[in-house]
Short mmCIF file of C-alpha atoms in Angstrom, two decimals:
data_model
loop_
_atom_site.label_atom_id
_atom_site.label_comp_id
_atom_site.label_asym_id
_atom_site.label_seq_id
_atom_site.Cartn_x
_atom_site.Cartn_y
_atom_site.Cartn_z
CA UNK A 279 66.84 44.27 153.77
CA UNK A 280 65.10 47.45 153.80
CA UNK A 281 66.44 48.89 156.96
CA UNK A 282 69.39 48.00 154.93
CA UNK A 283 68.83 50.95 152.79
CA UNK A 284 66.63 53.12 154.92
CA UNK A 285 68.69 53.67 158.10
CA UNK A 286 72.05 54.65 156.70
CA UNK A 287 70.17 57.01 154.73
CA UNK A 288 67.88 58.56 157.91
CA UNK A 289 71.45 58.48 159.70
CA UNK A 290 72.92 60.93 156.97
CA UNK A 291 70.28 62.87 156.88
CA UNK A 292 70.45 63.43 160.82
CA UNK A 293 74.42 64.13 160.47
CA UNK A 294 74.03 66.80 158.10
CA UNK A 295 70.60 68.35 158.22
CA UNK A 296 68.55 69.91 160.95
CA UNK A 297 65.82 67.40 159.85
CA UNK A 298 65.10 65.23 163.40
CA UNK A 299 64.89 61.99 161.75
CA UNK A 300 67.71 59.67 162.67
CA UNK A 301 67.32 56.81 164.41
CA UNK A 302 68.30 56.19 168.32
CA UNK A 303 69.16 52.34 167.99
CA UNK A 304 71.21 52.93 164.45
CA UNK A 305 74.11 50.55 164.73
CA UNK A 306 78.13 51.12 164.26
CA UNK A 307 77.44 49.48 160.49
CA UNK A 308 74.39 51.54 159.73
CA UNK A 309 76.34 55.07 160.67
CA UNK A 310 79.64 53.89 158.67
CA UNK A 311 77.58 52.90 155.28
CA UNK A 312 75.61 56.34 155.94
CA UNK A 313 78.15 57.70 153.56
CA UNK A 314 77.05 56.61 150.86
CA UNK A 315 74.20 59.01 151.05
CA UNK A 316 75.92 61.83 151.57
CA UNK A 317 75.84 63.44 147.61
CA UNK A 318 72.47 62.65 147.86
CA UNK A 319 71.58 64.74 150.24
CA UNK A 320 73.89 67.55 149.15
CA UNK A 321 71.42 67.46 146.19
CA UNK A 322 68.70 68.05 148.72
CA UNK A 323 70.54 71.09 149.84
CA UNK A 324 70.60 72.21 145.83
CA UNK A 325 67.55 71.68 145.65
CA UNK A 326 66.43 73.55 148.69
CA UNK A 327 68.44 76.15 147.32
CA UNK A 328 66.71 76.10 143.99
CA UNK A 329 63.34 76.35 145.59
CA UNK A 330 64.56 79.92 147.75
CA UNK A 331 65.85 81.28 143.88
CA UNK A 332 62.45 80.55 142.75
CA UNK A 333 60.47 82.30 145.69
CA UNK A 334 62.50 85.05 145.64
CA UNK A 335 62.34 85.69 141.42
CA UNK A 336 58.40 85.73 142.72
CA UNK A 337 58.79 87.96 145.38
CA UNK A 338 61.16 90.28 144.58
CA UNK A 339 62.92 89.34 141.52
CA UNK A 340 64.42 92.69 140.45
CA UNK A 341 68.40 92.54 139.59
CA UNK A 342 68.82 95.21 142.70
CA UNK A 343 67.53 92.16 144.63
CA UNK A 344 70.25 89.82 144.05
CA UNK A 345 72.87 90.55 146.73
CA UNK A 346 70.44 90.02 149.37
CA UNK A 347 69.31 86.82 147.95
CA UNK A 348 73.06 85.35 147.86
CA UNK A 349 73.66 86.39 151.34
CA UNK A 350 70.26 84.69 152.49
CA UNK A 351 71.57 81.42 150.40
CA UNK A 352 74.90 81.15 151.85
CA UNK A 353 72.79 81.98 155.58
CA UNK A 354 70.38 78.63 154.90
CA UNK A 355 73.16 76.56 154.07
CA UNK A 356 74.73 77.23 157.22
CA UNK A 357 71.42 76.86 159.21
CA UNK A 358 70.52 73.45 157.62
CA UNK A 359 73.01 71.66 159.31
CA UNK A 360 72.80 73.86 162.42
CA UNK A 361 75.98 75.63 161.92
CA UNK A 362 77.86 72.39 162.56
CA UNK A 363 80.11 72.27 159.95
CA UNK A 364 81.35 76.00 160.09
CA UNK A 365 81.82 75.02 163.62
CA UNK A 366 84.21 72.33 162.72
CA UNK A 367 86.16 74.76 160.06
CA UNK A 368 86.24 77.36 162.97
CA UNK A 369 87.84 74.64 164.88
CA UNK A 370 90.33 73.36 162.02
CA UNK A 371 91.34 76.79 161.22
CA UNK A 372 92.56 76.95 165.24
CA UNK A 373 94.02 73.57 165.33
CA UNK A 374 96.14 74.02 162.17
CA UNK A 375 97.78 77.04 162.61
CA UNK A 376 97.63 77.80 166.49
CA UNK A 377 98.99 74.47 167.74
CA UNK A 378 102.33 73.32 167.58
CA UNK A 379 101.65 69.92 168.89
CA UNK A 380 99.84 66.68 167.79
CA UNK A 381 98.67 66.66 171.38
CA UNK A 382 97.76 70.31 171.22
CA UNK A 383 95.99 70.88 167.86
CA UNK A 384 93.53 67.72 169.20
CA UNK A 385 93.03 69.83 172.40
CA UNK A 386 92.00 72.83 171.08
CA UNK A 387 89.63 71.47 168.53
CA UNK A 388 88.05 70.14 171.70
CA UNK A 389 87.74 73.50 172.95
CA UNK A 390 84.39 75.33 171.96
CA UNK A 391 86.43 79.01 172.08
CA UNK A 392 87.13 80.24 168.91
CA UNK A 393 90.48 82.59 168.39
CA UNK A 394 91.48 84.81 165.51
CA UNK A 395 92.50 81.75 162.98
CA UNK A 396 88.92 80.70 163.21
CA UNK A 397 87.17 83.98 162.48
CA UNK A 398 89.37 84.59 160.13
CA UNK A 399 89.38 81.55 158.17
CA UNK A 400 85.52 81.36 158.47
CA UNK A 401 84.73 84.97 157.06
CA UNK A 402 87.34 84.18 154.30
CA UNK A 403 85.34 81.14 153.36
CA UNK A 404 81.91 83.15 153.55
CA UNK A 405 83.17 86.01 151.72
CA UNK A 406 84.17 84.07 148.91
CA UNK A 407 80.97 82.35 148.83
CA UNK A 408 78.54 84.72 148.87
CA UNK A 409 80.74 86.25 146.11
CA UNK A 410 80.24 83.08 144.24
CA UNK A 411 76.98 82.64 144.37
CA UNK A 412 76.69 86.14 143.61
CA UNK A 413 78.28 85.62 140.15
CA UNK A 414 76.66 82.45 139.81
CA UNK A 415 72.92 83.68 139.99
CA UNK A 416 73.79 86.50 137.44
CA UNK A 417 74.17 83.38 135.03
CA UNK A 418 71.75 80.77 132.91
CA UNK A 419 73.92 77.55 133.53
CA UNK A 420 74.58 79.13 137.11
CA UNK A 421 71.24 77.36 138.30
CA UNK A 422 72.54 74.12 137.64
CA UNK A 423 75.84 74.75 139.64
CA UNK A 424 73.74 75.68 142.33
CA UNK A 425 72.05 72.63 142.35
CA UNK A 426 75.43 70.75 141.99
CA UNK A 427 78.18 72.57 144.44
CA UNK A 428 76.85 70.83 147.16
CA UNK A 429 76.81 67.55 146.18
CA UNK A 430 80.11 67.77 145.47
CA UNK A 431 81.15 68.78 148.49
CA UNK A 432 79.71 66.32 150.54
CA UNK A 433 81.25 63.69 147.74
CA UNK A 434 84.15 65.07 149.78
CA UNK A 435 83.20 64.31 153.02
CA UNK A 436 82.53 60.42 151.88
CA UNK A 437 86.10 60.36 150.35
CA UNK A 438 87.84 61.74 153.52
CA UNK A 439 85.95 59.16 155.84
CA UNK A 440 86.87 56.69 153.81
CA UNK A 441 90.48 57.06 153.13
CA UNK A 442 91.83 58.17 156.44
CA UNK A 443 91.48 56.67 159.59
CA UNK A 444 89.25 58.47 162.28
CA UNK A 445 91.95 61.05 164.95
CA UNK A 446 90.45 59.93 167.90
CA UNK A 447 89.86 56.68 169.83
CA UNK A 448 86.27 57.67 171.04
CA UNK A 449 84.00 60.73 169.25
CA UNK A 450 81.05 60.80 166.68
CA UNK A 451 83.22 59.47 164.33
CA UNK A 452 84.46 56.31 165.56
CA UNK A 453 81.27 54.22 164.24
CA UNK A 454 82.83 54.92 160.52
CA UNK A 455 86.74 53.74 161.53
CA UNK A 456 85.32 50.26 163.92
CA UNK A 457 83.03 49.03 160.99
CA UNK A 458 85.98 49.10 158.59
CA UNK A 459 85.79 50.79 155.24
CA UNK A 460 82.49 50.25 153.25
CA UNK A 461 84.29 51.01 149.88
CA UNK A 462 80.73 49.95 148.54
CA UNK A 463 78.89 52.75 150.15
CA UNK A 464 81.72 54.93 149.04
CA UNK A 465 80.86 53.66 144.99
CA UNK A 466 77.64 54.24 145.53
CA UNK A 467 78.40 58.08 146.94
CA UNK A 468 80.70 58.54 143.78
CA UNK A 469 78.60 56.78 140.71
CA UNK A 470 75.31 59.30 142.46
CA UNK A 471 78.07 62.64 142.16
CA UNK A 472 79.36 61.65 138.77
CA UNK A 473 75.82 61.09 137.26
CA UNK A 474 74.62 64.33 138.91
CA UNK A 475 77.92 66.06 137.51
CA UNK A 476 77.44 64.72 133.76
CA UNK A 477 73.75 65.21 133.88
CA UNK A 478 73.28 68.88 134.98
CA UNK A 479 76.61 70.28 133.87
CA UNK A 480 78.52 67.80 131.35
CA UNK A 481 82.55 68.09 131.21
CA UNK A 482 82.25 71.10 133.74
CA UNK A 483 80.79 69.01 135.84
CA UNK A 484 83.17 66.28 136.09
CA UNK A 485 86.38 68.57 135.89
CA UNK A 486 84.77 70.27 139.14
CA UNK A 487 84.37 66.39 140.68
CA UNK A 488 88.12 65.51 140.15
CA UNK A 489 89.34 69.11 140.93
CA UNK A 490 87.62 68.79 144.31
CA UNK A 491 88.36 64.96 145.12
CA UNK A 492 92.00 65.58 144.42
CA UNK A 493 92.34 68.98 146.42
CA UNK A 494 89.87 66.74 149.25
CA UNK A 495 92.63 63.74 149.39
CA UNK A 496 95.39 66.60 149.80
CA UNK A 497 93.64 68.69 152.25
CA UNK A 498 93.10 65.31 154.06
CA UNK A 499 96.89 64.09 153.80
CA UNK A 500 98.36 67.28 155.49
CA UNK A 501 95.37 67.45 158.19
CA UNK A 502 96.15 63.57 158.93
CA UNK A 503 100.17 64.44 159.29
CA UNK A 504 99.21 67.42 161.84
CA UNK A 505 96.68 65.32 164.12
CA UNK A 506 98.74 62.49 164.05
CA UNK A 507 97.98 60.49 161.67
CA UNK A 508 94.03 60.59 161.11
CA UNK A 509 90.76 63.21 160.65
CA UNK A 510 88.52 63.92 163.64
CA UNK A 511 84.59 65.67 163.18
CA UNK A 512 86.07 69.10 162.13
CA UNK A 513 87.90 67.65 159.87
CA UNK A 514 84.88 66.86 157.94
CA UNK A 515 83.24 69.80 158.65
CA UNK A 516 86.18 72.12 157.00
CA UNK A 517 86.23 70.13 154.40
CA UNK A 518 82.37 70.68 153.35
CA UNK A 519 82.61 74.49 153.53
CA UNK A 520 86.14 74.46 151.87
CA UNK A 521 85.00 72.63 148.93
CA UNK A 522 81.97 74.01 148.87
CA UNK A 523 83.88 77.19 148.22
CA UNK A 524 86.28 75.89 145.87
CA UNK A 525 82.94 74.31 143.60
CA UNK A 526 81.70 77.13 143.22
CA UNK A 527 84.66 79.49 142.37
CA UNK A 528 85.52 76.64 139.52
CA UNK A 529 81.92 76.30 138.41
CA UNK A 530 81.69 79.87 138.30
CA UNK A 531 84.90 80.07 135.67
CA UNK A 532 83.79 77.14 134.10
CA UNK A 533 80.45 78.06 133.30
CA UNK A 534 81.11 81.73 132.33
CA UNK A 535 83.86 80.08 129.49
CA UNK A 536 81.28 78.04 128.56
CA UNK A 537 78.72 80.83 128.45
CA UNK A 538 81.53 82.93 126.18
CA UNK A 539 82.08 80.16 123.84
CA UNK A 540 77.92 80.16 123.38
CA UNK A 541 77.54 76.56 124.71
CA UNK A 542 75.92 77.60 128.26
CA UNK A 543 72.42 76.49 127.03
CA UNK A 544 73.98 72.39 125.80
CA UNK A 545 76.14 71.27 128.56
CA UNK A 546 75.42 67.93 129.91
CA UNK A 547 73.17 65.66 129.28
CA UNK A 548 70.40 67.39 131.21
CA UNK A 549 71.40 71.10 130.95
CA UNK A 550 68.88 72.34 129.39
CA UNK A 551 66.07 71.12 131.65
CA UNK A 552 67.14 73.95 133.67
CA UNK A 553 66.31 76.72 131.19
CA UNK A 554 64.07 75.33 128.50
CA UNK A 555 61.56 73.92 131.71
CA UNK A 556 57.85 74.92 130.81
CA UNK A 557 57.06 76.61 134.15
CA UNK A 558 53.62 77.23 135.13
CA UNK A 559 54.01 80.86 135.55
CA UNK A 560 56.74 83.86 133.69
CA UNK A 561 59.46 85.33 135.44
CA UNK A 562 61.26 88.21 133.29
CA UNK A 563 63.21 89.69 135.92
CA UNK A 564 66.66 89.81 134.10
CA UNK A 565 68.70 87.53 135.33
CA UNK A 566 66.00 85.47 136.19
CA UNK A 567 63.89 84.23 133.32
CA UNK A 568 61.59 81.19 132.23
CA UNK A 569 58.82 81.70 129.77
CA UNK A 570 55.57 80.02 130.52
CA UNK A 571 53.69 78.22 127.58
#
């Protein structure tokens, strides 16, 4: 009973971390209902994010600072999970546009050479982050999107595994397709996203959950059609740094309407824990402030 709950959740955090803590014996039923973890650990990522913000505001807080600190965000998102899933957007980006084939796009996904539709499509996706983020740290309610953004993005990953079929007969994603669909690890995944939405960010939070799952479920459809009929690795990959992207460019317009309409300190349930906190130290760098009491 507790492996039960333990191993799918080591087995997640070995898929999409660099943490070395997954399990050699994990079973085809263990990986499959690993899912389910998945928004939990994209809060880990927020949180790990949250902690650089913090260091930095301590360091070298100063408004001049702020660029660099986006651009070293956006950098330790990509190492945490050892560049893996820009690899498999790299890879998507070549696929979808430079095969004409079902037979084709498969084979060059296989291939680890990357051609202009990859680097294009990755720096795209980077740019638009790090100009995100950018925005997003200049803001009050911007910490709690940063906690959020990838937690819903990793809710994405769980609904793609789960409603399409895995592309390939062998790969490291056949363990989810041969133990069936866990739609109870998938609940799980989407009651953990929706409570984190509604308690850091309120109605902004949950428009940015069914923005994401429905663009997810469409990105997923036309993949499917163009590798014949299911998702391979990359697939899942893309779709992490694509809706990370898209997160935070709607959490960024969301949160800057709220901000406008002066509601940026009462979203959500929880959305002020985020900027009435009593830290134990003051930070008045600008756009970074807490008051210690």
């Amino acid at each position: 009973m507790i492996r039960a709950i333990y191993a799918p959740l080591l087995v997640a955090l070995s898929f999409l971390t660099i943490l070395p803590v997954g399990l050699s014996s994990a079973t085809d039923v263990e990986i499959s209902r690993s899912r389910g973890w998945y928004p939990l650990v994209g809060l880990l990522y927020g949180l790990l994010l949250l902690g650089l913000v913090l260091l930095w505001a301590l360091a070298l807080g100063a408004p001049v600072f702020t660029p660099v600190l986006a651009a070293l965000l956006v950098m330790a998102m990509a190492a945490a999970n050892r560049f893996l899933h820009l690899d498999g957007l790299m890879d998507f980006c070549d696929a979808m546009w430079g095969g004409h084939t079902v037979e084709r796009r498969l084979e060059i996904m296989r291939d680890s050479r990357v051609g202009s539709f990859a680097v294009a499509g990755c720096v795209s996706v980077l740019l638009v982050k790090y100009s995100a983020l950018l925005s997003l740290l200049t803001m009050v309610p911007g910490l709690g999107g940063l906690l959020f953004f990838p937690v819903v993005a990793r809710w994405a990953m769980t609904l793609l595994l789960t409603v399409f079929p895995y592309g390939r007969p062998q790969g490291i994603g056949s363990a989810f397709a041969s133990s069936g669909r866990p739609w109870l690890a998938t609940g799980f995944a989407l009651l953990t996203v929706a409570a984190v939405a509604w308690f850091l960010l309120g109605l902004a939070g949950i428009v940015t959950l069914v923005v994401v799952s429905v663009v997810s479920l469409l990105l997923g459809w036309r993949a499917s059609r163009r590798l014949g009929g299911g998702l391979t690795g990359d697939c899942y990959g893309a779709a992490n740094e694509i809706m990370e992207t898209l997160a935070l460019v709607l959490l960024l317009i969301l949160l800057w309407r709220l901000e406008l309409d002066g509601m940026g300190f009462t979203i959500g349930y929880g959305g002020g824990i985020l900027t009435e906190f009593r830290w134990p130290f003051a930070l008045e760098y600008g756009w970074f402030s807490y008051s210690a009491y």
